[in-house]
């Protein structure tokens, strides 16, 4: 029966569209991060009977979003735009408590000002930064 089979629309990060320039890439990363932030909120919320299965499904979607955003960020040539885009990805990682990934990405940011702003916004990143 077709009534009960729901085809979900493709996610923002599942589209095979390659951005043409740095501005378009930054916008695409922002869209991915906003969409993945909604997933992160659902992962943090307490669930009902099928909470574990739903959280593992959401975690897979979240990981796919992060992977695609990083692939797009890797293609960017403007250092400042890439730093801002990576900082959005780091904020998303901190939201889901993936601090190991966030700390690795923090090292990829070249601008000291952007790095200091992230550490000020997310003090959990400063703990590991002080240890290095």
PDB file of C-alpha atoms in Angstrom:
ATOM      1  CA  UNK A   1       0.000   0.000   0.000  1.00  0.00           C
ATOM      2  CA  UNK A   2       1.350   3.364  -0.934  1.00  0.00           C
ATOM      3  CA  UNK A   3      -0.463   5.169   1.847  1.00  0.00           C
ATOM      4  CA  UNK A   4       1.853   4.029   4.587  1.00  0.00           C
ATOM      5  CA  UNK A   5       5.135   4.178   2.735  1.00  0.00           C
ATOM      6  CA  UNK A   6       6.547   7.605   3.218  1.00  0.00           C
ATOM      7  CA  UNK A   7       9.412   8.685   1.036  1.00  0.00           C
ATOM      8  CA  UNK A   8      11.362  11.258   2.935  1.00  0.00           C
ATOM      9  CA  UNK A   9      12.660  14.223   1.000  1.00  0.00           C
ATOM     10  CA  UNK A  10      16.423  14.345   0.521  1.00  0.00           C
ATOM     11  CA  UNK A  11      18.381  16.213   3.148  1.00  0.00           C
ATOM     12  CA  UNK A  12      20.295  19.383   2.367  1.00  0.00           C
ATOM     13  CA  UNK A  13      23.625  17.566   2.526  1.00  0.00           C
ATOM     14  CA  UNK A  14      22.468  14.676   0.339  1.00  0.00           C
ATOM     15  CA  UNK A  15      22.108  16.836  -2.765  1.00  0.00           C
ATOM     16  CA  UNK A  16      24.997  16.276  -5.141  1.00  0.00           C
ATOM     17  CA  UNK A  17      25.182  19.956  -6.045  1.00  0.00           C
ATOM     18  CA  UNK A  18      28.740  21.264  -5.943  1.00  0.00           C
ATOM     19  CA  UNK A  19      28.944  24.963  -4.982  1.00  0.00           C
ATOM     20  CA  UNK A  20      30.475  27.212  -7.661  1.00  0.00           C
ATOM     21  CA  UNK A  21      32.385  29.630  -5.446  1.00  0.00           C
ATOM     22  CA  UNK A  22      33.396  30.339  -1.892  1.00  0.00           C
ATOM     23  CA  UNK A  23      30.300  32.417  -1.147  1.00  0.00           C
ATOM     24  CA  UNK A  24      27.988  29.698  -2.394  1.00  0.00           C
ATOM     25  CA  UNK A  25      30.003  27.086  -0.466  1.00  0.00           C
ATOM     26  CA  UNK A  26      29.719  29.136   2.736  1.00  0.00           C
ATOM     27  CA  UNK A  27      25.958  29.440   2.263  1.00  0.00           C
ATOM     28  CA  UNK A  28      25.686  25.697   1.662  1.00  0.00           C
ATOM     29  CA  UNK A  29      27.659  24.945   4.832  1.00  0.00           C
ATOM     30  CA  UNK A  30      25.426  27.323   6.790  1.00  0.00           C
ATOM     31  CA  UNK A  31      22.313  25.524   5.464  1.00  0.00           C
ATOM     32  CA  UNK A  32      23.778  22.146   6.400  1.00  0.00           C
ATOM     33  CA  UNK A  33      24.660  23.357   9.905  1.00  0.00           C
ATOM     34  CA  UNK A  34      21.172  24.783  10.479  1.00  0.00           C
ATOM     35  CA  UNK A  35      19.561  21.563   9.325  1.00  0.00           C
ATOM     36  CA  UNK A  36      21.935  19.425  11.407  1.00  0.00           C
ATOM     37  CA  UNK A  37      21.309  21.643  14.453  1.00  0.00           C
ATOM     38  CA  UNK A  38      17.682  20.529  14.357  1.00  0.00           C
ATOM     39  CA  UNK A  39      18.910  16.932  14.394  1.00  0.00           C
ATOM     40  CA  UNK A  40      21.198  17.735  17.324  1.00  0.00           C
ATOM     41  CA  UNK A  41      18.272  19.105  19.321  1.00  0.00           C
ATOM     42  CA  UNK A  42      16.287  15.937  18.679  1.00  0.00           C
ATOM     43  CA  UNK A  43      19.259  13.816  19.753  1.00  0.00           C
ATOM     44  CA  UNK A  44      19.505  15.723  23.038  1.00  0.00           C
ATOM     45  CA  UNK A  45      15.778  15.494  23.781  1.00  0.00           C
ATOM     46  CA  UNK A  46      14.556  12.581  25.897  1.00  0.00           C
ATOM     47  CA  UNK A  47      12.691   9.958  23.923  1.00  0.00           C
ATOM     48  CA  UNK A  48      10.008   7.381  24.358  1.00  0.00           C
ATOM     49  CA  UNK A  49       9.900   3.693  23.580  1.00  0.00           C
ATOM     50  CA  UNK A  50      12.032   3.785  20.450  1.00  0.00           C
ATOM     51  CA  UNK A  51      14.492   6.409  21.663  1.00  0.00           C
ATOM     52  CA  UNK A  52      17.655   4.338  21.137  1.00  0.00           C
ATOM     53  CA  UNK A  53      16.800   3.395  17.559  1.00  0.00           C
ATOM     54  CA  UNK A  54      15.795   6.953  16.735  1.00  0.00           C
ATOM     55  CA  UNK A  55      18.964   8.393  18.287  1.00  0.00           C
ATOM     56  CA  UNK A  56      21.207   6.030  16.333  1.00  0.00           C
ATOM     57  CA  UNK A  57      19.382   6.978  13.137  1.00  0.00           C
ATOM     58  CA  UNK A  58      19.715  10.671  13.986  1.00  0.00           C
ATOM     59  CA  UNK A  59      23.401  10.194  14.817  1.00  0.00           C
ATOM     60  CA  UNK A  60      24.026   8.697  11.376  1.00  0.00           C
ATOM     61  CA  UNK A  61      22.274  11.629   9.713  1.00  0.00           C
ATOM     62  CA  UNK A  62      24.250  14.080  11.830  1.00  0.00           C
ATOM     63  CA  UNK A  63      27.551  12.402  10.910  1.00  0.00           C
ATOM     64  CA  UNK A  64      26.649  12.514   7.213  1.00  0.00           C
ATOM     65  CA  UNK A  65      25.882  16.233   7.517  1.00  0.00           C
ATOM     66  CA  UNK A  66      29.197  16.979   9.231  1.00  0.00           C
ATOM     67  CA  UNK A  67      31.109  14.937   6.660  1.00  0.00           C
ATOM     68  CA  UNK A  68      29.492  16.772   3.742  1.00  0.00           C
ATOM     69  CA  UNK A  69      30.053  20.186   5.337  1.00  0.00           C
ATOM     70  CA  UNK A  70      33.732  19.375   5.836  1.00  0.00           C
ATOM     71  CA  UNK A  71      34.059  18.211   2.233  1.00  0.00           C
ATOM     72  CA  UNK A  72      32.654  21.519   1.042  1.00  0.00           C
ATOM     73  CA  UNK A  73      34.869  23.507   3.437  1.00  0.00           C
ATOM     74  CA  UNK A  74      37.924  21.706   2.092  1.00  0.00           C
ATOM     75  CA  UNK A  75      37.239  23.095  -1.392  1.00  0.00           C
ATOM     76  CA  UNK A  76      37.120  26.723  -0.246  1.00  0.00           C
ATOM     77  CA  UNK A  77      40.085  28.872  -1.244  1.00  0.00           C
ATOM     78  CA  UNK A  78      39.416  32.000   0.851  1.00  0.00           C
ATOM     79  CA  UNK A  79      40.982  31.474   4.286  1.00  0.00           C
ATOM     80  CA  UNK A  80      38.662  33.807   6.186  1.00  0.00           C
ATOM     81  CA  UNK A  81      35.486  32.325   4.721  1.00  0.00           C
ATOM     82  CA  UNK A  82      36.767  28.822   5.396  1.00  0.00           C
ATOM     83  CA  UNK A  83      37.553  29.752   9.006  1.00  0.00           C
ATOM     84  CA  UNK A  84      34.026  31.087   9.529  1.00  0.00           C
ATOM     85  CA  UNK A  85      32.503  27.988   7.921  1.00  0.00           C
ATOM     86  CA  UNK A  86      34.634  25.639  10.005  1.00  0.00           C
ATOM     87  CA  UNK A  87      33.673  27.601  13.127  1.00  0.00           C
ATOM     88  CA  UNK A  88      30.011  26.898  12.332  1.00  0.00           C
ATOM     89  CA  UNK A  89      30.824  23.203  12.064  1.00  0.00           C
ATOM     90  CA  UNK A  90      32.716  23.364  15.386  1.00  0.00           C
ATOM     91  CA  UNK A  91      29.727  25.006  17.087  1.00  0.00           C
ATOM     92  CA  UNK A  92      27.560  22.164  15.813  1.00  0.00           C
ATOM     93  CA  UNK A  93      30.010  19.560  17.128  1.00  0.00           C
ATOM     94  CA  UNK A  94      30.027  21.225  20.556  1.00  0.00           C
ATOM     95  CA  UNK A  95      26.226  21.251  20.578  1.00  0.00           C
ATOM     96  CA  UNK A  96      26.184  17.460  20.225  1.00  0.00           C
ATOM     97  CA  UNK A  97      29.111  17.113  22.653  1.00  0.00           C
ATOM     98  CA  UNK A  98      31.581  15.780  20.076  1.00  0.00           C
ATOM     99  CA  UNK A  99      34.431  17.683  21.658  1.00  0.00           C
ATOM    100  CA  UNK A 100      37.182  15.536  20.174  1.00  0.00           C
ATOM    101  CA  UNK A 101      36.080  16.440  16.646  1.00  0.00           C
ATOM    102  CA  UNK A 102      35.602  20.073  17.618  1.00  0.00           C
ATOM    103  CA  UNK A 103      39.114  20.304  19.057  1.00  0.00           C
ATOM    104  CA  UNK A 104      40.658  18.798  15.941  1.00  0.00           C
ATOM    105  CA  UNK A 105      38.761  21.250  13.761  1.00  0.00           C
ATOM    106  CA  UNK A 106      39.765  24.116  16.047  1.00  0.00           C
ATOM    107  CA  UNK A 107      43.377  23.501  15.055  1.00  0.00           C
ATOM    108  CA  UNK A 108      42.408  23.921  11.387  1.00  0.00           C
ATOM    109  CA  UNK A 109      41.293  27.522  11.929  1.00  0.00           C
ATOM    110  CA  UNK A 110      44.076  29.871  10.871  1.00  0.00           C
ATOM    111  CA  UNK A 111      42.720  33.124  12.292  1.00  0.00           C
ATOM    112  CA  UNK A 112      43.670  33.647  15.929  1.00  0.00           C
ATOM    113  CA  UNK A 113      40.727  36.009  16.395  1.00  0.00           C
ATOM    114  CA  UNK A 114      38.211  33.417  15.156  1.00  0.00           C
ATOM    115  CA  UNK A 115      39.831  30.735  17.308  1.00  0.00           C
ATOM    116  CA  UNK A 116      39.725  32.974  20.404  1.00  0.00           C
ATOM    117  CA  UNK A 117      36.065  33.805  19.729  1.00  0.00           C
ATOM    118  CA  UNK A 118      35.179  30.107  19.536  1.00  0.00           C
ATOM    119  CA  UNK A 119      36.994  29.357  22.769  1.00  0.00           C
ATOM    120  CA  UNK A 120      35.196  32.265  24.452  1.00  0.00           C
ATOM    121  CA  UNK A 121      31.811  31.016  23.193  1.00  0.00           C
ATOM    122  CA  UNK A 122      32.504  27.370  24.040  1.00  0.00           C
ATOM    123  CA  UNK A 123      34.667  27.082  27.186  1.00  0.00           C
ATOM    124  CA  UNK A 124      34.784  23.290  26.846  1.00  0.00           C
ATOM    125  CA  UNK A 125      37.217  23.783  23.958  1.00  0.00           C
ATOM    126  CA  UNK A 126      39.611  25.758  26.169  1.00  0.00           C
ATOM    127  CA  UNK A 127      40.251  22.802  28.491  1.00  0.00           C
ATOM    128  CA  UNK A 128      42.037  20.797  25.816  1.00  0.00           C
ATOM    129  CA  UNK A 129      43.633  23.907  24.290  1.00  0.00           C
ATOM    130  CA  UNK A 130      45.363  24.674  27.582  1.00  0.00           C
ATOM    131  CA  UNK A 131      46.666  21.105  27.818  1.00  0.00           C
ATOM    132  CA  UNK A 132      48.417  21.312  24.423  1.00  0.00           C
TER     133      UNK A 132
END
